[in-house]
Coordinates of C-alpha atoms and ligand atoms in Angstrom, one line a residue:
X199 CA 48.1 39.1 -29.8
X200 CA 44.5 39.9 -30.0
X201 CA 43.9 36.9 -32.4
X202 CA 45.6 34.6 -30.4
X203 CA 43.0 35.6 -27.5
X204 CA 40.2 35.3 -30.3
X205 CA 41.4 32.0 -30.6
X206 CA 41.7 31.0 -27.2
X207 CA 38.5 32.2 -26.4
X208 CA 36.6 30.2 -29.1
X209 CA 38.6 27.1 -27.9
X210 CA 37.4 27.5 -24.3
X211 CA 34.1 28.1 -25.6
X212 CA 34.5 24.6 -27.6
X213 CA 35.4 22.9 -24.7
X214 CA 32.7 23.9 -22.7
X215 CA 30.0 22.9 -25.3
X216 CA 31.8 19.7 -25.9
X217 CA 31.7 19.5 -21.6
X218 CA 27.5 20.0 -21.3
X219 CA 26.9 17.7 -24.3
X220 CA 28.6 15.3 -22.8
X221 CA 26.9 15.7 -19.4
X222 CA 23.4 15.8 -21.3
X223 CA 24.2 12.8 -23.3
X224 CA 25.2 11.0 -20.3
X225 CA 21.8 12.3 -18.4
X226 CA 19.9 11.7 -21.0
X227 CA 21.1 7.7 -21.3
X228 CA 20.2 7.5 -17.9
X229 CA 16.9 9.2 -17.7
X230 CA 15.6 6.6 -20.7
X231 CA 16.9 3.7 -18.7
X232 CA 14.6 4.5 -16.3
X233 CA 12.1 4.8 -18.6
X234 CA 9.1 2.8 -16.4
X235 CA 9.6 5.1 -13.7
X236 CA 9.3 8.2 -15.3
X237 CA 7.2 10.2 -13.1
X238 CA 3.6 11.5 -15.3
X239 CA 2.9 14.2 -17.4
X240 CA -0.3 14.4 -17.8
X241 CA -0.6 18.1 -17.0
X242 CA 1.0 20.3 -19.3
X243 CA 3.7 22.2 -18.3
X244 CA 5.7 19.4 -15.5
X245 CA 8.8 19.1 -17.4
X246 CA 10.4 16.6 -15.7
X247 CA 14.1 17.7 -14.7
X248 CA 15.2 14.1 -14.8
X249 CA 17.3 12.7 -12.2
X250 CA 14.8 12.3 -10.0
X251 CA 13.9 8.8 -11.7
X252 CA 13.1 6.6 -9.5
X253 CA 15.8 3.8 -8.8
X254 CA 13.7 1.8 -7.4
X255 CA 12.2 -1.0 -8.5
X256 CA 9.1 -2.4 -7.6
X257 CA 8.5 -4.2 -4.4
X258 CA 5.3 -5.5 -3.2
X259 CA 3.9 -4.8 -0.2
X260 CA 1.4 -6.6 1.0
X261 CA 1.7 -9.5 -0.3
X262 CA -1.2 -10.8 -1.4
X263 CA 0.0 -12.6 -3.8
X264 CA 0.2 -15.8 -2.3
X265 CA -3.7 -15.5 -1.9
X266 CA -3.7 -14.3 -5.0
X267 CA -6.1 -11.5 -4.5
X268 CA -4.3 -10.6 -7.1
X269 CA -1.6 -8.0 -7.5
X270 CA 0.5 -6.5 -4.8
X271 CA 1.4 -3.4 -4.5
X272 CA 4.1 -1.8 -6.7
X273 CA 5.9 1.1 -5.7
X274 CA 6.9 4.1 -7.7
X275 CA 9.9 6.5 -6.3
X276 CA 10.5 9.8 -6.9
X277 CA 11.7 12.4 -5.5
X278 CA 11.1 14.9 -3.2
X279 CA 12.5 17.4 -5.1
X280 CA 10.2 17.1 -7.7
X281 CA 7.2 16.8 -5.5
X282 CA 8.3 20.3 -3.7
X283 CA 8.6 22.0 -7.4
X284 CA 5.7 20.1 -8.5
X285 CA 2.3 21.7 -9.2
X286 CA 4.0 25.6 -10.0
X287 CA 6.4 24.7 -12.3
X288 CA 9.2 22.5 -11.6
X289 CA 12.0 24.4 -9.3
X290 CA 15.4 22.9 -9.6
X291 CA 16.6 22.5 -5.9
X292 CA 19.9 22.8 -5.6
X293 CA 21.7 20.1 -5.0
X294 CA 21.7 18.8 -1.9
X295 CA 22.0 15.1 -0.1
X296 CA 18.5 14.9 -0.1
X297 CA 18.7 14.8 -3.9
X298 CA 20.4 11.7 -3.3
X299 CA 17.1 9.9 -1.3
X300 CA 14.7 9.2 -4.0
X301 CA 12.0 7.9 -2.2
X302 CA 7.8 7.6 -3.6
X303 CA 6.6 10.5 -5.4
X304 CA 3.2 11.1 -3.9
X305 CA 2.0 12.3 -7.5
X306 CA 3.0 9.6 -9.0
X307 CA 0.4 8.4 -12.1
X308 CA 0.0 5.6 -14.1
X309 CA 2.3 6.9 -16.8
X310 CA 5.0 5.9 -14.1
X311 CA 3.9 2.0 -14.5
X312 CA 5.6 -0.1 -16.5
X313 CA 3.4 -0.9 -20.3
X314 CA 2.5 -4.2 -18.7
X315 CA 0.8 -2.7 -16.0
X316 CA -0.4 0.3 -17.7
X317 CA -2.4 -2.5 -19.6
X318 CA -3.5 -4.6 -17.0
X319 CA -4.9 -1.6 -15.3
X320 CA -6.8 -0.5 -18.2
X321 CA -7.9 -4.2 -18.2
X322 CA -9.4 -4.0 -15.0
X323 CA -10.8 -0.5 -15.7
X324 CA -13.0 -2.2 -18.4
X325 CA -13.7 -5.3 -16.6
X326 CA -15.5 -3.5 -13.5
X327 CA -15.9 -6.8 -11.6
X328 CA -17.2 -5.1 -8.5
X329 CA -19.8 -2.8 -10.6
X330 CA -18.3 0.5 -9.1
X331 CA -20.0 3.5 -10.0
X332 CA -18.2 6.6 -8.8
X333 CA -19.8 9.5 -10.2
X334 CA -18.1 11.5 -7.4
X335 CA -15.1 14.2 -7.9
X336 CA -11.7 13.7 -8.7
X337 CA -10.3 16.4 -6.2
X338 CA -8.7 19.4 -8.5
X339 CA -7.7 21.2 -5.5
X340 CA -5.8 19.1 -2.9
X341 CA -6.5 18.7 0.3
X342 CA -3.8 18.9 3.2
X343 CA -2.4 15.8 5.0
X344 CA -4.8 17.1 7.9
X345 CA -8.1 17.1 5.8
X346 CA -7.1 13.5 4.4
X347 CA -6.6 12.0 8.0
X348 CA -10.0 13.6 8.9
X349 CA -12.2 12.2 5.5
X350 CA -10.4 9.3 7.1
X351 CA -11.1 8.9 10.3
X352 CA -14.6 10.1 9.8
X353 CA -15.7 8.0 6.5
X354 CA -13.9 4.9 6.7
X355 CA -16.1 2.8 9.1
X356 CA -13.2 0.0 10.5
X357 CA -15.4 -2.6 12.3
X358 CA -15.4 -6.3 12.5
X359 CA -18.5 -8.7 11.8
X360 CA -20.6 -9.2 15.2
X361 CA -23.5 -11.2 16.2
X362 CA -25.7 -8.1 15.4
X363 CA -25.2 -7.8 11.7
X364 CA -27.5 -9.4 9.6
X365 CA -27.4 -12.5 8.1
X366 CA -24.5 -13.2 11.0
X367 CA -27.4 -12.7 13.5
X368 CA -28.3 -16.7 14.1
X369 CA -27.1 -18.9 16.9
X370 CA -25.3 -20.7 14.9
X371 CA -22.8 -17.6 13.9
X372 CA -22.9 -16.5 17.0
X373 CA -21.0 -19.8 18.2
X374 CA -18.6 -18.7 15.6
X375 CA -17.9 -15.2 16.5
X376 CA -15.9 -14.0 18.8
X377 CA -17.9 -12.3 21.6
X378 CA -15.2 -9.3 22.1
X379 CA -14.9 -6.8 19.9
X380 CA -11.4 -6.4 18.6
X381 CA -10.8 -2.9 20.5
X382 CA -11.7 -4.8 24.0
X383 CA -9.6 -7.4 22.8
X384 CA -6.8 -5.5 21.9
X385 CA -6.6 -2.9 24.7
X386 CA -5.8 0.5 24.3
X387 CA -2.4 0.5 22.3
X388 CA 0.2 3.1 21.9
X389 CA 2.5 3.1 19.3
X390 CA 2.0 -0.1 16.5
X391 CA 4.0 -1.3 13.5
X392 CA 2.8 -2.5 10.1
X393 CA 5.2 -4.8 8.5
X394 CA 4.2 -5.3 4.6
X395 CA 5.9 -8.1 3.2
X396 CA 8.1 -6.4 0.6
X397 CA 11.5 -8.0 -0.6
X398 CA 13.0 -4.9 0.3
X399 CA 12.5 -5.9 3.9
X400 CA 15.4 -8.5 3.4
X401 CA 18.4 -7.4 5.0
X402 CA 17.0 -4.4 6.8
X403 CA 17.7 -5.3 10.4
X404 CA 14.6 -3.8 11.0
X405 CA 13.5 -6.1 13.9
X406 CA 14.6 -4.8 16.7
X407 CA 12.8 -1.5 15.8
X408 CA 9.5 -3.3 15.1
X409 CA 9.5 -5.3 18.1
X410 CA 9.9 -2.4 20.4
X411 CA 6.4 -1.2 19.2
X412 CA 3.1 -2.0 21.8
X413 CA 1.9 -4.4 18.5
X414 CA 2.5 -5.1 15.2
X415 CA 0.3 -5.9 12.2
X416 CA 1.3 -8.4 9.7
X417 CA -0.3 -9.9 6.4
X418 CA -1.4 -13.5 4.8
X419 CA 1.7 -16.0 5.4
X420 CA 4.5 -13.9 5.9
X421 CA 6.6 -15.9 8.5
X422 CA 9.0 -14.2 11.1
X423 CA 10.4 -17.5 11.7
X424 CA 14.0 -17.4 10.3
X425 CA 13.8 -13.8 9.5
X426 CA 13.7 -11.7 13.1
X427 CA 16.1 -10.0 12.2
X428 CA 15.1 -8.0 9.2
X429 CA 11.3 -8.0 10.3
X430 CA 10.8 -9.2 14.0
X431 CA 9.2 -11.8 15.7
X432 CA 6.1 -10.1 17.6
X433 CA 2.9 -11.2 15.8
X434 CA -0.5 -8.8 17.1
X435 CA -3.1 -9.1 14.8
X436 CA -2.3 -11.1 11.4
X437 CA -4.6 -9.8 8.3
X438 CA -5.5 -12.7 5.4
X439 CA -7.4 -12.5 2.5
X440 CA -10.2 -14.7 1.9
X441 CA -7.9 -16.3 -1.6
X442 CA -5.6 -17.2 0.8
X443 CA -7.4 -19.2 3.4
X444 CA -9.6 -20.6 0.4
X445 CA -6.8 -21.7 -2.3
X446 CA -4.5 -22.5 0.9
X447 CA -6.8 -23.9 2.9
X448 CA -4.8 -27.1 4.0
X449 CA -2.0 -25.1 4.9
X450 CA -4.1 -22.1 6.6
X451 CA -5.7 -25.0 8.8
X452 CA -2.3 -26.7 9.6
X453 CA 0.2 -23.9 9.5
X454 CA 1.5 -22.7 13.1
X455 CA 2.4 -19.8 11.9
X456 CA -1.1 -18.6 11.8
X457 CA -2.1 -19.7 15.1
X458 CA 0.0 -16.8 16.9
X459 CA -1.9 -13.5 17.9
X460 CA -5.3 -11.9 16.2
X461 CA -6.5 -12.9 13.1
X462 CA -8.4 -11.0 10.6
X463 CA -9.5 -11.9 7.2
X464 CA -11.3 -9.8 4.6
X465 CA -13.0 -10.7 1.5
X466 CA -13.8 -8.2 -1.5
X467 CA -17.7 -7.2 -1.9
X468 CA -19.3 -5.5 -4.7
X469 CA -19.6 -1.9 -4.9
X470 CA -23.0 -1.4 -3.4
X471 CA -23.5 -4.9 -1.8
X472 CA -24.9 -5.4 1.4
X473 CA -23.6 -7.8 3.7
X474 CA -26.3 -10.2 3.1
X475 CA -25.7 -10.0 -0.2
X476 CA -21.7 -10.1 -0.2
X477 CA -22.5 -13.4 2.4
X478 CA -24.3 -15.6 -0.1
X479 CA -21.8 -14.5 -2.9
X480 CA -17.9 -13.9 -1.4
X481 CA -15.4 -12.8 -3.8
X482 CA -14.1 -16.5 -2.4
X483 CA -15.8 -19.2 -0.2
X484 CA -14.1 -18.2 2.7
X485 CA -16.9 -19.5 5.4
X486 CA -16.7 -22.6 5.5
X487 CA -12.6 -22.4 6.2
X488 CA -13.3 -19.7 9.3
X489 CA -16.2 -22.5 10.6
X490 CA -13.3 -25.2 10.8
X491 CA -10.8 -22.8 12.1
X492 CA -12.5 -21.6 14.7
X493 CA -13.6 -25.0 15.8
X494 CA -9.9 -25.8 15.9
X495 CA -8.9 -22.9 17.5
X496 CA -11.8 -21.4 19.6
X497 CA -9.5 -19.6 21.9
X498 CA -7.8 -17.5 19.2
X499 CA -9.8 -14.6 18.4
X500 CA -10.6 -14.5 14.9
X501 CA -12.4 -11.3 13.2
X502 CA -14.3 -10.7 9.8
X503 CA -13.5 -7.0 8.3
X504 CA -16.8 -5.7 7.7
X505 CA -16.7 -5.3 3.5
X506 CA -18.3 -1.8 4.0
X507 CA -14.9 -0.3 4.5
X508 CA -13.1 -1.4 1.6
X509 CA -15.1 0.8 -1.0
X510 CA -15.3 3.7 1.8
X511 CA -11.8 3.7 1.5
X512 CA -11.5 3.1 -2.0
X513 CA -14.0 6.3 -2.3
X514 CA -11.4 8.5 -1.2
X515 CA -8.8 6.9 -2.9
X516 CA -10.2 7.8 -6.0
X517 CA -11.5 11.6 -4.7
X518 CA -7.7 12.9 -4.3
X519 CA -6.5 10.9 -7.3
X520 CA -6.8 12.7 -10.7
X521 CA -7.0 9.3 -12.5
X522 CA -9.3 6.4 -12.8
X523 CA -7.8 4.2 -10.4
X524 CA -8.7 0.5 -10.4
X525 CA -12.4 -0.3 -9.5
X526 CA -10.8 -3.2 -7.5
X527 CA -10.7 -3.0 -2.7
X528 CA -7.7 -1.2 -2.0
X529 CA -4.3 -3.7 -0.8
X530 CA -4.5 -5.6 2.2
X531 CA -1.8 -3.1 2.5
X532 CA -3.9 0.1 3.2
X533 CA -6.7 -2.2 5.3
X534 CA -3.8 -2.7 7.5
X535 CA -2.9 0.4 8.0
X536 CA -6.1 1.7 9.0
X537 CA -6.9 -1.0 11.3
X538 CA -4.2 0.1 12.9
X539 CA -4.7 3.8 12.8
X540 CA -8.2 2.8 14.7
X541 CA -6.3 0.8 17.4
X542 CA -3.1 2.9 18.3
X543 CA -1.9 6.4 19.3
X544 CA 0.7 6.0 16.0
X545 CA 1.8 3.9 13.5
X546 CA 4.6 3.3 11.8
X547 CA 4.4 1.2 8.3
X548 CA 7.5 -0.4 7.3
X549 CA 8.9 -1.0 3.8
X550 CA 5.3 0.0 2.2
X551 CA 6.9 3.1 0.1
X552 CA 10.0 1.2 -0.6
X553 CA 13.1 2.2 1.0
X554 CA 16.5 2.2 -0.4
X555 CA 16.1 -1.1 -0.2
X556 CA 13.5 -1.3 -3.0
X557 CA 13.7 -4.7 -5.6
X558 CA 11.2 -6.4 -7.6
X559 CA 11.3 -9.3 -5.2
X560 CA 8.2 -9.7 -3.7
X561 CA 8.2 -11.1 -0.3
X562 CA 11.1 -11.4 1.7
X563 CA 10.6 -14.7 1.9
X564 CA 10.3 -15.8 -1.3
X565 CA 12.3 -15.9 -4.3
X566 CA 9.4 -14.3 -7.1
X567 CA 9.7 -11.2 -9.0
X568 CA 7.4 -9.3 -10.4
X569 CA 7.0 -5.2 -10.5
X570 CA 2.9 -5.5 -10.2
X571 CA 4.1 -6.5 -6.4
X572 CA 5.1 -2.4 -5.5
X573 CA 3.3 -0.9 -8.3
X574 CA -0.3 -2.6 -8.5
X575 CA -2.0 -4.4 -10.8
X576 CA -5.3 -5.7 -9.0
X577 CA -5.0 -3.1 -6.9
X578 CA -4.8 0.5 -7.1
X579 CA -1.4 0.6 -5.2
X580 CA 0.1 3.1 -7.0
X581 CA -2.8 5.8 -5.6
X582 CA -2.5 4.1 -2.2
X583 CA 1.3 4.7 -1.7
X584 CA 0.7 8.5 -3.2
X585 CA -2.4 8.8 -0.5
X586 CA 0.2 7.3 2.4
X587 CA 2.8 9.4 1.3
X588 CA 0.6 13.0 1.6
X589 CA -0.6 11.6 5.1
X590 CA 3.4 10.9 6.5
X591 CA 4.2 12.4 9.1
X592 CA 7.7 10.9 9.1
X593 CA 10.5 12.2 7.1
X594 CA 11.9 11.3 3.6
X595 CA 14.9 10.3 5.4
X596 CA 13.3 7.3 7.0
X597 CA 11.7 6.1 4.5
X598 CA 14.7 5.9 2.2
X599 CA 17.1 4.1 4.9
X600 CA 13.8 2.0 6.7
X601 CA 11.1 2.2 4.4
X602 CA 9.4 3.9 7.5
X603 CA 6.1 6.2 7.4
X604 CA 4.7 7.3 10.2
X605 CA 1.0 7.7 10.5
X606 CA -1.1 9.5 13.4
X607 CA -3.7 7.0 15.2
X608 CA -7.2 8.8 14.7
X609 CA -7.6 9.9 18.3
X610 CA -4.9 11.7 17.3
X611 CA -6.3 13.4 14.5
X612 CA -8.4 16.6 15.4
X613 CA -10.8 17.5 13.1
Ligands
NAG140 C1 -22.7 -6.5 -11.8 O1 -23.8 -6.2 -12.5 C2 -24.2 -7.1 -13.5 C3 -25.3 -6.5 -14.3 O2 -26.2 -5.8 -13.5 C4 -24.6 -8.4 -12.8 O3 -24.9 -9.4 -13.8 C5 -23.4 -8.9 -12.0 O4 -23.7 -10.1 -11.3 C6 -22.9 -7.9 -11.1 N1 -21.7 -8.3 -10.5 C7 -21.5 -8.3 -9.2 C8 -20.1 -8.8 -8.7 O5 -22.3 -7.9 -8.4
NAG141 C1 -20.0 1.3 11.5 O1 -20.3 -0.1 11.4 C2 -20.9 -0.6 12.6 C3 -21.0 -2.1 12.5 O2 -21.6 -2.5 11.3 C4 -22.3 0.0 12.7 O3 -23.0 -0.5 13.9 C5 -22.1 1.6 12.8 O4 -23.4 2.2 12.8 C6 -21.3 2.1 11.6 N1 -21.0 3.5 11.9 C7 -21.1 4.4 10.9 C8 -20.7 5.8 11.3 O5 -21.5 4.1 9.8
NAG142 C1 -31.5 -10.7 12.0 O1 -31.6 -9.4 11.7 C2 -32.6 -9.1 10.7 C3 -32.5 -7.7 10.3 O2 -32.4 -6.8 11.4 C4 -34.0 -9.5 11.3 O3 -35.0 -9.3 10.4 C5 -33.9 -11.0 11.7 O4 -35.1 -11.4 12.3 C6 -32.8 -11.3 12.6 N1 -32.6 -12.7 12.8 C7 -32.6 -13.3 13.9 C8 -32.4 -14.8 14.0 O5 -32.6 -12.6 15.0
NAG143 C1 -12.1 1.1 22.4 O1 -11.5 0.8 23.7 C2 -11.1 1.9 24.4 C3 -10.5 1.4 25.7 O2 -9.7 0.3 25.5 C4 -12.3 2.8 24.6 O3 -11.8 4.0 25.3 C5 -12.9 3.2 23.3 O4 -14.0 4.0 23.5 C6 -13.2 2.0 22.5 N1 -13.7 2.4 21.2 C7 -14.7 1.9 20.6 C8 -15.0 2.4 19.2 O5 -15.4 1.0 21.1

């Protein structure tokens, strides 16, 4: 009798071994699948308690590809889970639904990119093209969602070309310019929509929801024609990059599509340029395009970003990020987004952590893949997504089913 249990016993403990190998084994071929989207482990002691890969694949945001300003935005996931345990030693939550919505780990690092991109960011750390030199802090400590909103609100300086800045200060120009500033153009808005141009966007019956919004904010050529469903048809304020409306320039001269609502384009600068400087040497030759534009359509107001903000931004990128990030502007993604957080009581940004939804598809409108497109390559996407991500005032929730943040306009923001 008692060796019979004996034996018993050690055959239940067999089978129970043989029962978590198998799980581990099965974890384990799924964690290394994932491999590109492991999340960082550059400090010490995060142990990564797999499963919180990150499903999803890279989708671009903003698209700048088409202009070419060189990489879109990629997008890393990860879970909340982790990010809750993070920092004091990874707890495992128990398992929950929300286990389930893997959605853009705010810490996410570069050891979460792809080799290829690993690379080409180290590329572009070497290159320097914009002669950055930030001999500033990497934050150690990290500051809340509130102190980020107010660093901000009070050191990013969103304004528009006018007739008063220097070398834009000659009659000529001032032909050229529009004579209202974009806030008296614009009105006082309440609640606005960004709409990046991820792939992810496809098939999100998102429309309705963006069009209920008072405007909405949308980049380079992304058409609505054809697509209202998934991303709307309400066009505010359209943001290009200077590539576009230079290597494009037929087709930004001719295209309808462009002729509906505000436009604003933006060109990179260098690092310490002044405009005068940045104006006899753009990033591209984008005058001459606005000249004939404007000629053809006087009526549509037509804005130049003021280069100053890009690197202002870019600054405090790089402050709460513990890496180098790339010394390139941040996406026409994150310009977007603070435009509108000047303009409107709240916005909501749509599909720029990826959703559910998430693909290496690029636009939704177009059939090109490429991961660079939600994680960054040009740009330093991957620490704009974490910076959006610690700034959400949304839930995880909506931004795994729409891809939805939800930011706070700065009169909302009290410092
Ligand atoms: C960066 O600095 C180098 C050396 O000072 C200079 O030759 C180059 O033109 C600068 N690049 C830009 C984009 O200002
Ligand atoms: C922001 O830019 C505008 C336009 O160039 C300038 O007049 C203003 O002084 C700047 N404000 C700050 C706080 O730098
Ligand atoms: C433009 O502004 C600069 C700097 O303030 C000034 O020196 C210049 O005379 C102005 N040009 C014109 C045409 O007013
Ligand atoms: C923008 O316009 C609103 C009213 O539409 C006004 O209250 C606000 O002061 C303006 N802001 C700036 C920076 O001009």
């Amino acid at each position: 009798m008692v060796h019979i249990n004996v034996l018993k016993k050690v055959m239940c403990g067999l089978v129970v071994i043989l029962i978590a190998l198998t799980v581990c084994l099965w974890k384990e071929t799924r964690r290394s699948y994932y491999v590109p989207f492991k999340t960082e482990n550059d400090d010490s002691q995060i142990h990564r308690t797999s499963e919180k890969w990150n499903l999803l694949k890279s989708q671009d945001l903003v698209h700048e590809a088409a202009g070419g300003m060189g990489q879109m935005p990629k997008t890393l996931l990860s879970n909340e889970n982790k990010v809750k345990g993070g920092i004091s030693g990874m707890v495992e939550k128990s398992k929950k639904a929300s286990d389930y919505m893997k959605v853009w780990d705010k810490d996410s690092s570069s050891q979460n990119l792809i080799p290829r991109l690993q690379k080409v960011r180290k590329n572009y750390l070497s290159m320097n093209k914009y002669n950055v030199t930030y001999s500033g802090k990497r934050n150690t400590v990290k500051l809340s969602p509130e102190q980020l909103l107010c660093q901000l609100r009070d050191r990013v300086n969103v304004s528009m070309i006018h007739g008063l800045d220097s070398p834009f200060n000659t009659s000529e120009w001032l032909r050229y310019l529009p004579e209202k500033s974009l806030n008296e153009t614009v009105g006082r808005l309440g609640r606005c929509a960004v709409v990046s141009s991820a792939g992810s966007l496809k098939s999100s019956r998102l429309g309705p929801e963006i069009d209920s919004h008072d405007a909405v904010l949308r980049f380079n050529g992304a058409p609505v024609k054809g697509f209202q469903e998934d991303v709307g048809q309400k066009t505010t304020i359209r943001l290009v990059n200077s590539q576009l409306v230079t290597v494009e320039q037929q087709q930004f001269l001719r295209d309808a599509l462009y002729n509906t609502g505000i436009l604003i384009i933006w060109d990179p600068a260098p690092y310490h340029a002044e405009i005068h400087e940045w104006y006899r040497k753009p990033d591209y030759k984008f005058f001459e395009a606005y000249k004939l534009y404007r000629v053809r359509h006087p009526e549509q107001p037509f804005y130049i970003l003021n280069p100053k903000m890009q690197w202002q931004l870019w600054d405090i990128i790089q402050e709460n990020s513990l890496e180098h990030i790339q010394p390139n502007p941040p996406s026409s993604g994150t310009l977007g987004i603070l435009i509108m957080m000047t303009l409107c009581d709240e916005v909501d940004v749509y599909e720029f952590l990826p959703s559910k939804r998430q693909t290496d598809i690029c636009h939704y409108y177009q059939k090109f893949h490429d991961r660079a497109c939600t994680m960054g390559a040009y740009h330093p996407l991957l620490f704009e997504k974490n910076l959006v991500k610690r700034i959400n005032r949304g839930t995880d929730e909506d931004i795994y089913t729409h891809g939805k943040v939800t930011l706070p306009g700065f009169r909302n923001v009290h410092c």
